[in-house]
CSV table of C-alpha atoms in Angstrom, one decimal:
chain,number,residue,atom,x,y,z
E,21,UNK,CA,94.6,-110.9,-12.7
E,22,UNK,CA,91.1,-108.9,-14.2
E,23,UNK,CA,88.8,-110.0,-14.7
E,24,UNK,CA,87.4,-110.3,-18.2
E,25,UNK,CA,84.2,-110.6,-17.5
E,26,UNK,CA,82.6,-106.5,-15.8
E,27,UNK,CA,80.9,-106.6,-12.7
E,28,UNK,CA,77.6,-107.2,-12.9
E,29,UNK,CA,75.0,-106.4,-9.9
E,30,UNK,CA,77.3,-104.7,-8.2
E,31,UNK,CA,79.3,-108.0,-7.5
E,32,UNK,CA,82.8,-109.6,-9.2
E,33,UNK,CA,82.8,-112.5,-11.4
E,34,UNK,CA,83.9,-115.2,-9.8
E,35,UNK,CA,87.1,-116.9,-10.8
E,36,UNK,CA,87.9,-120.8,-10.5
E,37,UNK,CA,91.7,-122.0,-11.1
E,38,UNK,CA,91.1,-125.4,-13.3
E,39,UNK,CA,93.5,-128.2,-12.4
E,40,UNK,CA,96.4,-128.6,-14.7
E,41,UNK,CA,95.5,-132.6,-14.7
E,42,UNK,CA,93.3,-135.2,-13.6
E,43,UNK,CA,90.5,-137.8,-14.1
E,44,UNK,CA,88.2,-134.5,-16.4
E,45,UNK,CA,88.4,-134.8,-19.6
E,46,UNK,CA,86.8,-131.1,-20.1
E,47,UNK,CA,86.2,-128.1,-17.9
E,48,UNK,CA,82.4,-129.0,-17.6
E,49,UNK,CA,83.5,-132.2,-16.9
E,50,UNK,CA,85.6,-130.6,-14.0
E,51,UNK,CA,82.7,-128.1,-13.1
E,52,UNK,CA,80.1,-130.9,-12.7
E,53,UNK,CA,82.1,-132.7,-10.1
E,54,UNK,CA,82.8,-129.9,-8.2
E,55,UNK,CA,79.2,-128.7,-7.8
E,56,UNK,CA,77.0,-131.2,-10.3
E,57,UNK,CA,75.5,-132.1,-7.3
E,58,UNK,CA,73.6,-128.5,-6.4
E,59,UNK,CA,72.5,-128.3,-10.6
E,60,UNK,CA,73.7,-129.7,-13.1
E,61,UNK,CA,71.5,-128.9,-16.2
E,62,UNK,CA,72.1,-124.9,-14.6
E,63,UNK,CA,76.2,-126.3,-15.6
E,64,UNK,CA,75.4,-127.6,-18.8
E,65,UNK,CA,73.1,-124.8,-19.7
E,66,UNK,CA,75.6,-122.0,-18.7
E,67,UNK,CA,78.6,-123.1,-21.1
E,68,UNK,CA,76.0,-123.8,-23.9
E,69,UNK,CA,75.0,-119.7,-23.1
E,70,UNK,CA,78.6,-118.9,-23.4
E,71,UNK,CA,78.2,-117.4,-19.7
E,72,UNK,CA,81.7,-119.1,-18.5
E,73,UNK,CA,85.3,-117.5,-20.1
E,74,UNK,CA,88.9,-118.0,-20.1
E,75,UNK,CA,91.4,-114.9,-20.0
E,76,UNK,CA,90.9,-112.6,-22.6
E,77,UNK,CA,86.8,-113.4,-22.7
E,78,UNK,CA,86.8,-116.6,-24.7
E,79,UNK,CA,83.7,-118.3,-24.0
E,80,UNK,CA,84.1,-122.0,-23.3
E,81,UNK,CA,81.4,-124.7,-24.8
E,82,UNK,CA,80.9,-128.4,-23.5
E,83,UNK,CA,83.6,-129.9,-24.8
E,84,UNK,CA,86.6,-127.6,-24.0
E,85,UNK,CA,89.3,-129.5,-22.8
E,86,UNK,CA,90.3,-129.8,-19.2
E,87,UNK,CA,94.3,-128.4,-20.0
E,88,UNK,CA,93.0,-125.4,-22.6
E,89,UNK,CA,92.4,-122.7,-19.6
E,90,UNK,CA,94.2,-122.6,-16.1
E,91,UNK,CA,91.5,-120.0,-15.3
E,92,UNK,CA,88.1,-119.1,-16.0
E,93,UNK,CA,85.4,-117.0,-14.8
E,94,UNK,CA,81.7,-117.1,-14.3
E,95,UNK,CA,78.7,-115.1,-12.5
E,96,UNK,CA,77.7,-116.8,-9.3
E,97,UNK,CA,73.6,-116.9,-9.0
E,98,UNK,CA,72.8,-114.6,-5.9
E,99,UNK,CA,71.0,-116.0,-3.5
E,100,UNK,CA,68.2,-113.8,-2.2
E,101,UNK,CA,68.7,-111.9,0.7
E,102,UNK,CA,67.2,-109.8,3.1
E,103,UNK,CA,68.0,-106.3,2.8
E,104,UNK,CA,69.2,-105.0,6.2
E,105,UNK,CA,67.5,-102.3,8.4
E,106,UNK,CA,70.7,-100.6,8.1
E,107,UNK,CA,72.1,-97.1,5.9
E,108,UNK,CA,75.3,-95.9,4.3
E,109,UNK,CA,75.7,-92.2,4.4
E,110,UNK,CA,78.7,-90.6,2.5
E,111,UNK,CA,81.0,-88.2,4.4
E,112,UNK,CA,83.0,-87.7,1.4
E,113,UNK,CA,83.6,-88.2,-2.2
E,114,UNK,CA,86.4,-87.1,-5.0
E,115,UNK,CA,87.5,-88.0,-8.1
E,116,UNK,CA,90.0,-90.9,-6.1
E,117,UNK,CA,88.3,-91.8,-2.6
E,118,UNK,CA,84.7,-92.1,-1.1
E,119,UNK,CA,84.5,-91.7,2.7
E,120,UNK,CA,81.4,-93.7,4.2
E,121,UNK,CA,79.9,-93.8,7.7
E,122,UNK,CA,79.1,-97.5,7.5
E,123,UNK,CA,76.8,-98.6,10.0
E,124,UNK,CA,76.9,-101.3,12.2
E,125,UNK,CA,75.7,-104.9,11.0
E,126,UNK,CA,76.4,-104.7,7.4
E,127,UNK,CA,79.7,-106.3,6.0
E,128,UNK,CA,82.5,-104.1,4.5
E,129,UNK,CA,82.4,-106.7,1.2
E,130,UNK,CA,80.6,-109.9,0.0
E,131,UNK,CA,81.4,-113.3,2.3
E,132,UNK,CA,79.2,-116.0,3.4
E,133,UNK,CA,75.4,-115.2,3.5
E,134,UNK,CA,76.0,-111.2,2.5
E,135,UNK,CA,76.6,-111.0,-1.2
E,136,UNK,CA,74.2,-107.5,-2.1
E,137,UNK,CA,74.0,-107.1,1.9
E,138,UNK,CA,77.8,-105.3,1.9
E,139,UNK,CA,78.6,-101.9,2.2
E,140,UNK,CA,80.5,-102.8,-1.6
E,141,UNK,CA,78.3,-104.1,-3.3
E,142,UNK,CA,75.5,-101.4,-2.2
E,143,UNK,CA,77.8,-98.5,-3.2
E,144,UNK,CA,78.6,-100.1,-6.3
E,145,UNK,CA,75.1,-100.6,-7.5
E,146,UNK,CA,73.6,-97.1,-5.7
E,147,UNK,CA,76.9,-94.5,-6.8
E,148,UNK,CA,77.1,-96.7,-10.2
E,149,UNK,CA,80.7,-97.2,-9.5
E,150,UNK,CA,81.6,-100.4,-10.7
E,151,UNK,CA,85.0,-100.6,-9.9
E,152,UNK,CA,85.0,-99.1,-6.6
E,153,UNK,CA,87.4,-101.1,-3.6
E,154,UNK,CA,87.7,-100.6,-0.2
E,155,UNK,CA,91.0,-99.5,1.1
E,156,UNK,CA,90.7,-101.1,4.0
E,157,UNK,CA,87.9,-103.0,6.2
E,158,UNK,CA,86.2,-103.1,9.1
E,159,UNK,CA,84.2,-105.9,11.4
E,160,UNK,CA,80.5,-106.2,10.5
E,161,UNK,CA,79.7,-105.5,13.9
E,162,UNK,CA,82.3,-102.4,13.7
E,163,UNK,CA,80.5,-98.9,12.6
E,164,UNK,CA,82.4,-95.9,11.3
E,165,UNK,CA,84.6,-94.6,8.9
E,166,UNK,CA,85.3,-96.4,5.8
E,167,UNK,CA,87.7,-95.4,2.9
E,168,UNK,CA,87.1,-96.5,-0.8
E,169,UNK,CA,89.3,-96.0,-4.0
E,170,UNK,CA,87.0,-94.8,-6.7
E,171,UNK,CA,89.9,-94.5,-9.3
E,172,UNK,CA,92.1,-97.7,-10.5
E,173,UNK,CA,94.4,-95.0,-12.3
E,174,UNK,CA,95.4,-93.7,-8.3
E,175,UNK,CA,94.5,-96.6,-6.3
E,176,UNK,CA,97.9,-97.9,-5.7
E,177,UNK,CA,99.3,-94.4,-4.1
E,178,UNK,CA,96.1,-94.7,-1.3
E,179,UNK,CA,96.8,-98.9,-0.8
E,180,UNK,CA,100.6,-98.0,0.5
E,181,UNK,CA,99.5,-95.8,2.7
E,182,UNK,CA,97.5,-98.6,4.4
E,183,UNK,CA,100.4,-101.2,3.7
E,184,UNK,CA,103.3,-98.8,5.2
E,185,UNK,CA,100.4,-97.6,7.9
E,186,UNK,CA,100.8,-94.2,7.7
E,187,UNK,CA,96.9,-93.8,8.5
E,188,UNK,CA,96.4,-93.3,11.6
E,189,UNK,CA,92.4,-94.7,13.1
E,190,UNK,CA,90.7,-94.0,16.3
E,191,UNK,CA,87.8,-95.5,17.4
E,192,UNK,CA,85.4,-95.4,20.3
E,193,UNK,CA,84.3,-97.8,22.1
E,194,UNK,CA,81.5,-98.1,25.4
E,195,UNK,CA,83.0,-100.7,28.2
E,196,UNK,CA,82.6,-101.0,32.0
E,197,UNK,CA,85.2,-98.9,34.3
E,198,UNK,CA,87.8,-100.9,36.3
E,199,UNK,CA,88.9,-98.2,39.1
E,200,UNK,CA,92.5,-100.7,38.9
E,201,UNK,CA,94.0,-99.2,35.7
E,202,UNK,CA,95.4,-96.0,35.1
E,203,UNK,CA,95.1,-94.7,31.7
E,204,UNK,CA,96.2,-93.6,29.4
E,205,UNK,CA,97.8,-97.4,28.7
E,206,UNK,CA,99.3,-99.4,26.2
E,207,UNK,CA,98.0,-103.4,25.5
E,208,UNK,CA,101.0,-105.2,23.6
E,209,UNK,CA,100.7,-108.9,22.9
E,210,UNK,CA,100.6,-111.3,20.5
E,211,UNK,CA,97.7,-112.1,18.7
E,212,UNK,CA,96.7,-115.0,16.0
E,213,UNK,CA,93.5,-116.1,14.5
E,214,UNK,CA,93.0,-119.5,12.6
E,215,UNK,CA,91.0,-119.1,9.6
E,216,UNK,CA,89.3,-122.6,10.6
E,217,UNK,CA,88.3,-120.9,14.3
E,218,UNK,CA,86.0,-117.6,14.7
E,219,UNK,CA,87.8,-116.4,17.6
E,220,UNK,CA,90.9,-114.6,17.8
E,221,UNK,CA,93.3,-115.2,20.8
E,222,UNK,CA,96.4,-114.3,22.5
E,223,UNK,CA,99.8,-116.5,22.7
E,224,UNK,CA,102.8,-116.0,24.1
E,225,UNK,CA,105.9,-114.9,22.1
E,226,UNK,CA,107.1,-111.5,20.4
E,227,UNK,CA,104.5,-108.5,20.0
E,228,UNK,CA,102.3,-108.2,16.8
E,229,UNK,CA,99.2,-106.1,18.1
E,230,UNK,CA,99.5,-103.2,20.1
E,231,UNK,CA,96.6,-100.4,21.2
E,232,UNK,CA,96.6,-97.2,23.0
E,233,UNK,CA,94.0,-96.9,25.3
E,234,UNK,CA,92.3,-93.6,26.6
E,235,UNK,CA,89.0,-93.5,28.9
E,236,UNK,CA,87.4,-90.2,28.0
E,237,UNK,CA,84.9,-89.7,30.5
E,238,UNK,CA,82.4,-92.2,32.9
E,239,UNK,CA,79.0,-92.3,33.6
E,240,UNK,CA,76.7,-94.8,35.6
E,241,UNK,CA,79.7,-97.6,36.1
E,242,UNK,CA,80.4,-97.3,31.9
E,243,UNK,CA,83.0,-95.2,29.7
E,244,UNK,CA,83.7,-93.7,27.3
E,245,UNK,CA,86.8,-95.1,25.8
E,246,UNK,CA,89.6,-93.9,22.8
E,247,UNK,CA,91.2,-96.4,20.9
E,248,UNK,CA,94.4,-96.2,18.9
E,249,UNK,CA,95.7,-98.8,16.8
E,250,UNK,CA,99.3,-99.2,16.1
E,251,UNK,CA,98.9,-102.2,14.2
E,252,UNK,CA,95.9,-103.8,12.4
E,253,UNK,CA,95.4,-107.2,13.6
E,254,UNK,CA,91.3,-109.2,13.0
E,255,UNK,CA,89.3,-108.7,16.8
E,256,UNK,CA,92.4,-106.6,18.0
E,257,UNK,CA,90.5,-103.9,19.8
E,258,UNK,CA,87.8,-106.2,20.8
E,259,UNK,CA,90.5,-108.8,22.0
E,260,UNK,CA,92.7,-106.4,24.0
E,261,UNK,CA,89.7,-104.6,25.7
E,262,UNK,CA,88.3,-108.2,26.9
E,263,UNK,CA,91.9,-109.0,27.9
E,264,UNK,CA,91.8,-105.7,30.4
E,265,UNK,CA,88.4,-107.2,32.1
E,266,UNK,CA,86.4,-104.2,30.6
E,267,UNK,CA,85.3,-106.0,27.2
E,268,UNK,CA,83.2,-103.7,24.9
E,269,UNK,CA,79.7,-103.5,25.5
E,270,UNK,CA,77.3,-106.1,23.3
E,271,UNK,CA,80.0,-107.9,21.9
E,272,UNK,CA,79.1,-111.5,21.2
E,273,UNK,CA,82.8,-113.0,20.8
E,274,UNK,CA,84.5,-111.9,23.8
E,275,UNK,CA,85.4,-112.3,26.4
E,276,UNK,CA,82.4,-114.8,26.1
E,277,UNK,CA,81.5,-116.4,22.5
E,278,UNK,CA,78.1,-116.4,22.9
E,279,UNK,CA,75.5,-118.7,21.3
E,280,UNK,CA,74.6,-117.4,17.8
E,281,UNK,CA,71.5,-115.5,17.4
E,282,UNK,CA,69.6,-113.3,14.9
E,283,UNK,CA,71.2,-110.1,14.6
E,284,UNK,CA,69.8,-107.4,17.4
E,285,UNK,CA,69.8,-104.4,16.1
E,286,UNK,CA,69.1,-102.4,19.4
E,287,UNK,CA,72.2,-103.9,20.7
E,288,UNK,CA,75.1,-103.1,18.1
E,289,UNK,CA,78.5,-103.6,19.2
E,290,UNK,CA,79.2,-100.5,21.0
E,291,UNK,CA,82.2,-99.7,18.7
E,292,UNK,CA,82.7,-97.1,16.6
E,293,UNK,CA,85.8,-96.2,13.7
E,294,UNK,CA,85.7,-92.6,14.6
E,295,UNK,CA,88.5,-91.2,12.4
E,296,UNK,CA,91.3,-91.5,9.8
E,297,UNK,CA,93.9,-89.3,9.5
E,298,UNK,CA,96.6,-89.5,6.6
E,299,UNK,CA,98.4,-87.2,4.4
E,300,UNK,CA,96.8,-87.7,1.0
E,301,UNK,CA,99.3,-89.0,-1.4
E,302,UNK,CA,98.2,-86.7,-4.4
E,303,UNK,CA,97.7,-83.4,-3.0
E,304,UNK,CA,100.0,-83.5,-0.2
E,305,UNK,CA,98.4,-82.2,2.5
E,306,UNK,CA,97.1,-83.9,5.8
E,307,UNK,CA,93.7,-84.8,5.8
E,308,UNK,CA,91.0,-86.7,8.5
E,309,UNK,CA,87.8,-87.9,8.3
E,310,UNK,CA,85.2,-88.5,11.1
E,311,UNK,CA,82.4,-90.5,11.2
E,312,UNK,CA,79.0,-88.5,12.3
E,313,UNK,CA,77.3,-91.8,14.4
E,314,UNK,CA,76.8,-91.9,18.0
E,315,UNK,CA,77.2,-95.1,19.9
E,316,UNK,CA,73.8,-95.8,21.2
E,317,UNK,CA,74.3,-96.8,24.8
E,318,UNK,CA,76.5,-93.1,25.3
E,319,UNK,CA,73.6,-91.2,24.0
E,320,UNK,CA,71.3,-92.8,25.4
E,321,UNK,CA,72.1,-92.1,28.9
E,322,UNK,CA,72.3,-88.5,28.2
């Protein structure tokens, strides 16, 4: 459903599904027991603005019943934050897609304490492209290549590409060398992730993540490692390295979750989206895209 409200700030209006029933006589009466507790006069003084809308843009005032709207929409107040040490670089950019190198530590979109701290809502408020979406995402942690739609009018023909997956990724990734497997190899297993638990893990029962493994080249009891994706699955890389005994360098989750901590930006994850490749749905012909970062703890032996 669009919204009617535009984006503003680089960030989405949010939108809140009113209850078809219940003890609220009106949707500020609804509002103020949801969050009356954080501000209420900041409630009250937002519907007498006209800053909160149904479908279409009609602004709601005090006394708009409850039943009148099943959903409306409203600008969240940002909180401040901390602008990351961190830079986007573009690697591409047409009239339909932007290619980014996005570094490591800054989100893909907006979630939890990053709001203006995403590689979105950055690109949104530097390119001036309000109504630009990522194709797909990777881990905060994760650097490396990241595709955008710039154009509503073509978005769909570049999201089934991703939904079919007839992109292909590679990444890179710096682990310790176990002299007991023989590469290349292929990790099959299941995986599942709770959206109540920060971990992902493994179970038993049929496939639903699977990786192709390649270790490129060793150096001082580390390598360098290729990693191919077959399905898409949250942690899937990180889970099916830590699963082989060789988990990727500086990761905090696995094979140990480790106490949280500040963000060390000399010790990124040492994992990198090197490339896409896909055949590009308008033009027809094949195309790839690789990132231009360096995974610290490679280069830095050299």
């Amino acid at each position: 459903m669009k919204s009617p409200l535009p984006v503003r700030d680089g960030v989405n209006a949010t939108r809140l599904r009113l209850p078809a029933g219940g003890p609220w006589a009106t949707a500020l009466d609804y509002m103020l027991h949801r969050w009356g507790h954080v501000d209420p006069d900041g409630i009250r003084e937002r519907f007498d603005r006209g800053e909160i809308v149904g479908a279409g843009g009609v602004r709601l005032h005090r006394g708009t019943p409850l039943a009148e709207h099943t959903f409306i929409w409203y600008y969240r107040t940002l909180p401040s934050e901390e602008r990351l040490p961190v830079e986007l670089s573009v690697l591409y950019r047409d009239e339909n897609i932007l290619v980014v190198d996005k570094p490591h530590f800054l989100p893909t979109t907006p979630g939890g304490t990053y709001i203006s701290e995403s590689a979105l809502v950055r690109l949104r408020v530097q390119l001036e492209i309000p109504d630009l979406i990522p194709m797909h995402r990777l881990d905060r942690l994760t650097a490396g290549v990241l595709l955008f739609s710039t154009n509503p009018a073509t978005r769909g023909k570049y999201q089934v590409l991703f939904e079919k997956r007839r992109v292909q990724k590679e990444y890179e990734a710096i682990a310790p060398v176990d002299p007991a497997h023989e590469y290349p190899l292929l990790v099959r297993n299941r995986m599942v992730k709770s959206r109540t638990y920060l971990l992902a893990e493994t179970v038993a029962g049929e496939p639903n993540a699977e990786t192709r493994i390649e270790l490129l080249e060793t150096r001082g009891g580390l390598g360098r490692y290729r990693l191919q994706p077959h399905t898409g699955k949250t942690h899937q890389l990180r889970v099916h390295m830590a699963s082989l005994g060789i988990g990727i360098l500086h990761d905090p989750f696995y094979p140990v979750l480790l106490d949280q901590a500040p963000d060390d930006f000399d010790r990124p994850l040492q994992l990198l989206a090197r490339g896409i490749r896909f055949t590009d749905p308008l033009s027809g012909r094949p195309v790839e895209y690789r990132s231009r970062l360096e995974l610290s703890e490679w280069t830095a032996g050299q």
